[in-house]
Structures are given as structure tokens and as C-alpha cells.
C-alpha positions as a Markdown table, in Angstrom:
| # | Residue | x | y | z |
|---|---|---|---|---|
| 1 | Unk | 50.4 | 9.4 | 7.5 |
| 2 | Unk | 46.9 | 10.3 | 8.6 |
| 3 | Unk | 48.0 | 13.6 | 10.1 |
| 4 | Unk | 46.8 | 15.5 | 7.0 |
| 5 | Unk | 43.4 | 14.0 | 7.3 |
| 6 | Unk | 43.2 | 14.5 | 11.1 |
| 7 | Unk | 44.5 | 18.1 | 10.8 |
| 8 | Unk | 42.0 | 18.9 | 8.0 |
| 9 | Unk | 39.1 | 17.5 | 10.1 |
| 10 | Unk | 40.2 | 19.3 | 13.2 |
| 11 | Unk | 40.2 | 22.6 | 11.4 |
| 12 | Unk | 36.7 | 21.9 | 10.1 |
| 13 | Unk | 35.0 | 20.4 | 13.2 |
| 14 | Unk | 33.0 | 23.6 | 13.8 |
| 15 | Unk | 31.7 | 23.5 | 10.2 |
| 16 | Unk | 28.5 | 21.5 | 9.9 |
| 17 | Unk | 28.3 | 19.1 | 7.0 |
| 18 | Unk | 26.4 | 20.4 | 4.0 |
| 19 | Unk | 22.8 | 19.2 | 3.6 |
| 20 | Unk | 21.8 | 16.8 | 0.9 |
| 21 | Unk | 20.2 | 19.6 | -1.1 |
| 22 | Unk | 23.3 | 21.7 | -0.7 |
| 23 | Unk | 25.5 | 18.8 | -1.8 |
| 24 | Unk | 23.4 | 18.4 | -5.0 |
| 25 | Unk | 23.8 | 22.1 | -5.7 |
| 26 | Unk | 27.6 | 21.8 | -5.1 |
| 27 | Unk | 27.9 | 18.8 | -7.4 |
| 28 | Unk | 26.0 | 20.6 | -10.2 |
| 29 | Unk | 28.3 | 23.6 | -9.8 |
| 30 | Unk | 31.3 | 21.3 | -9.9 |
| 31 | Unk | 30.0 | 19.6 | -13.1 |
| 32 | Unk | 29.5 | 23.0 | -14.8 |
| 33 | Unk | 32.9 | 24.3 | -13.6 |
| 34 | Unk | 34.8 | 21.2 | -14.7 |
| 35 | Unk | 33.0 | 21.1 | -18.1 |
| 36 | Unk | 33.9 | 24.7 | -18.7 |
| 37 | Unk | 37.5 | 24.4 | -17.4 |
| 38 | Unk | 38.2 | 21.4 | -19.6 |
| 39 | Unk | 36.3 | 22.8 | -22.6 |
| 40 | Unk | 34.4 | 19.6 | -23.0 |
| 41 | Unk | 32.3 | 19.2 | -26.1 |
| 42 | Unk | 28.8 | 17.9 | -25.7 |
| 43 | Unk | 29.9 | 14.5 | -27.0 |
| 44 | Unk | 32.9 | 14.4 | -24.6 |
| 45 | Unk | 30.7 | 15.5 | -21.7 |
| 46 | Unk | 28.2 | 12.8 | -22.5 |
| 47 | Unk | 30.9 | 10.1 | -22.3 |
| 48 | Unk | 32.9 | 11.7 | -19.5 |
| 49 | Unk | 30.3 | 12.4 | -16.8 |
| 50 | Unk | 29.0 | 8.9 | -16.2 |
| 51 | Unk | 32.6 | 7.7 | -15.8 |
| 52 | Unk | 33.6 | 10.6 | -13.5 |
| 53 | Unk | 30.5 | 10.2 | -11.4 |
| 54 | Unk | 31.3 | 6.5 | -10.9 |
| 55 | Unk | 34.9 | 7.4 | -10.0 |
| 56 | Unk | 33.7 | 10.2 | -7.6 |
| 57 | Unk | 31.4 | 7.8 | -5.7 |
| 58 | Unk | 34.1 | 5.2 | -5.3 |
| 59 | Unk | 36.5 | 7.9 | -4.0 |
| 60 | Unk | 33.9 | 9.2 | -1.6 |
| 61 | Unk | 33.4 | 5.7 | -0.2 |
| 62 | Unk | 37.1 | 5.3 | 0.5 |
| 63 | Unk | 37.3 | 8.7 | 2.1 |
| 64 | Unk | 34.2 | 8.0 | 4.2 |
| 65 | Unk | 35.8 | 4.8 | 5.5 |
| 66 | Unk | 38.8 | 6.8 | 6.6 |
| 67 | Unk | 36.7 | 9.5 | 8.2 |
| 68 | Unk | 34.6 | 6.9 | 10.0 |
| 69 | Unk | 37.7 | 5.2 | 11.4 |
| 70 | Unk | 39.0 | 8.5 | 12.7 |
| 71 | Unk | 35.7 | 9.5 | 14.2 |
| 72 | Unk | 35.4 | 6.1 | 16.0 |
| 73 | Unk | 38.9 | 6.7 | 17.4 |
| 74 | Unk | 37.9 | 10.2 | 18.7 |
| 75 | Unk | 34.6 | 9.0 | 20.1 |
| 76 | Unk | 36.2 | 6.0 | 21.9 |
| 77 | Unk | 37.4 | 8.2 | 24.7 |
| 78 | Unk | 40.0 | 5.7 | 25.8 |
| 79 | Unk | 43.8 | 6.1 | 25.4 |
| 80 | Unk | 45.1 | 4.7 | 22.1 |
| 81 | Unk | 47.1 | 1.6 | 22.4 |
| 82 | Unk | 50.1 | 0.7 | 20.1 |
| 83 | Unk | 47.9 | -1.9 | 18.5 |
| 84 | Unk | 45.2 | 0.7 | 17.8 |
| 85 | Unk | 47.8 | 3.1 | 16.3 |
| 86 | Unk | 49.3 | 0.3 | 14.1 |
| 87 | Unk | 45.9 | -0.7 | 12.9 |
| 88 | Unk | 44.9 | 2.9 | 12.0 |
| 89 | Unk | 48.3 | 3.5 | 10.3 |
| 90 | Unk | 48.0 | 0.3 | 8.2 |
| 91 | Unk | 44.4 | 1.0 | 7.3 |
| 92 | Unk | 45.2 | 4.6 | 6.3 |
| 93 | Unk | 48.0 | 3.4 | 4.0 |
| 94 | Unk | 45.8 | 0.7 | 2.6 |
| 95 | Unk | 43.1 | 3.3 | 1.8 |
| 96 | Unk | 45.6 | 5.7 | 0.2 |
| 97 | Unk | 46.8 | 2.8 | -2.0 |
| 98 | Unk | 43.2 | 2.0 | -2.9 |
| 99 | Unk | 42.7 | 5.7 | -3.9 |
| 100 | Unk | 45.9 | 5.7 | -6.0 |
| 101 | Unk | 44.8 | 2.4 | -7.7 |
| 102 | Unk | 41.4 | 3.9 | -8.4 |
| 103 | Unk | 42.9 | 7.1 | -9.8 |
| 104 | Unk | 45.2 | 5.0 | -12.1 |
| 105 | Unk | 42.4 | 2.9 | -13.4 |
| 106 | Unk | 40.1 | 5.8 | -14.1 |
| 107 | Unk | 42.9 | 7.9 | -15.6 |
| 108 | Unk | 43.0 | 5.3 | -18.4 |
| 109 | Unk | 39.3 | 5.6 | -18.9 |
| 110 | Unk | 39.3 | 9.4 | -18.9 |
| 111 | Unk | 42.1 | 9.4 | -21.4 |
| 112 | Unk | 40.1 | 7.3 | -23.8 |
| 113 | Unk | 37.1 | 9.7 | -23.7 |
| 114 | Unk | 38.7 | 13.1 | -23.3 |
| 115 | Unk | 42.4 | 12.6 | -24.0 |
| 116 | Unk | 45.5 | 12.9 | -21.9 |
| 117 | Unk | 45.7 | 16.7 | -21.9 |
| 118 | Unk | 42.2 | 17.2 | -20.5 |
| 119 | Unk | 42.8 | 14.3 | -18.1 |
| 120 | Unk | 45.7 | 16.2 | -16.6 |
| 121 | Unk | 43.7 | 19.4 | -16.6 |
| 122 | Unk | 40.9 | 17.6 | -14.6 |
| 123 | Unk | 43.1 | 17.3 | -11.5 |
| 124 | Unk | 43.8 | 21.1 | -11.5 |
| 125 | Unk | 40.1 | 21.9 | -12.1 |
| 126 | Unk | 39.0 | 19.6 | -9.2 |
| 127 | Unk | 41.6 | 21.2 | -6.9 |
| 128 | Unk | 40.6 | 24.7 | -7.9 |
| 129 | Unk | 36.9 | 24.0 | -7.5 |
| 130 | Unk | 37.4 | 22.5 | -4.1 |
| 131 | Unk | 39.6 | 25.4 | -2.9 |
| 132 | Unk | 36.9 | 27.8 | -4.0 |
| 133 | Unk | 34.1 | 25.9 | -2.3 |
| 134 | Unk | 36.1 | 25.6 | 0.9 |
| 135 | Unk | 36.9 | 29.4 | 0.8 |
| 136 | Unk | 33.2 | 30.3 | 0.4 |
| 137 | Unk | 32.3 | 27.9 | 3.2 |
| 138 | Unk | 34.9 | 29.3 | 5.6 |
| 139 | Unk | 33.8 | 32.9 | 4.7 |
| 140 | Unk | 30.2 | 32.0 | 5.6 |
| 141 | Unk | 31.3 | 30.4 | 8.9 |
| 142 | Unk | 33.3 | 33.5 | 9.7 |
| 143 | Unk | 30.4 | 35.8 | 8.9 |
| 144 | Unk | 28.2 | 33.7 | 11.3 |
| 145 | Unk | 30.8 | 33.8 | 14.1 |
| 146 | Unk | 31.0 | 37.6 | 13.6 |
| 147 | Unk | 27.2 | 37.9 | 14.0 |
| 148 | Unk | 26.3 | 38.0 | 10.3 |
| 149 | Unk | 28.2 | 41.2 | 9.5 |
| 150 | Unk | 31.0 | 39.6 | 7.6 |
| 151 | Unk | 33.3 | 41.6 | 5.3 |
| 152 | Unk | 31.9 | 43.6 | 2.4 |
| 153 | Unk | 32.5 | 42.3 | -1.0 |
| 154 | Unk | 33.3 | 38.7 | -0.1 |
| 155 | Unk | 31.2 | 35.9 | -1.6 |
């Protein structure tokens, strides 16, 4: 159940978390990207973004809870017991259900302000944006590991 989260984290352990300033920049880019991809009118954007930002904060809190739980497990240094494993599996499923419930509730709110078609397009726009940010980040990390040379034409 949590293998995806653990595997993703393990792949990114050598990547430092973005700074607060960098996160603001990424969020601004995400807003511009999603607005463009969905073709939001100024009126739609004015209604949509406060709802989306609220949704994003709640999603981040759930994901942070899961990350913290996994970090605590890794930092514990002791062998995992069956009880620990059961607790982690149950909590992981509980958090995934909370994320799904959150998505369902906010999908209704999104449909009211931007319609069902753009609500569907939102998921793709989020995934595409996240893939691009991760690709750029990995490219930068690779350039650093290679001594700053990197590959020409990649940014």
C-alpha cells in the first residue's frame, strides 16, 4: 500500500527539499500553468483559485502526515514489529481514503465554478505540471552530480 510512497521517497532522498522562496515560485508557475491549460476566464480564475488553494493545503497536510510517519519509521532504527507494520498500513489506507474523500468534495465545488470538463482537465494539468517540475529538478540534480556540466539544451 505504501510502497509507492516509500519508493518515490527513496528515489528522491538525495534531493534537498525546495526552499520556501522556491516553493512560492513553483506555486506561482503552477497557477499560471493550470490557468492557461484550463483556459480559465478572469471570472472563473477569481472563483477557482481560492477553492483550489484551500484544497491544495488540505492535500499537503495529509501527505505530510504520511511522510512524517514514514520518516519516523526510518529514523527509529529498530526492527519493525508486526504491530508497527499493521499500524502503518492502516494509517496509510486511512490517509488515502481521506485524500479520496477530499477530492470528491472539492470536485463538486470545482464543477460549480469551472464546470465538469475543466474539472476533469484539472487532474491532467496537475499531473503534467508535476512531471515537468520533477524532470527539471532531476536534471538539475544530475548536472550537480556531474560537476555542473550537465547536458546541453536541457532546461
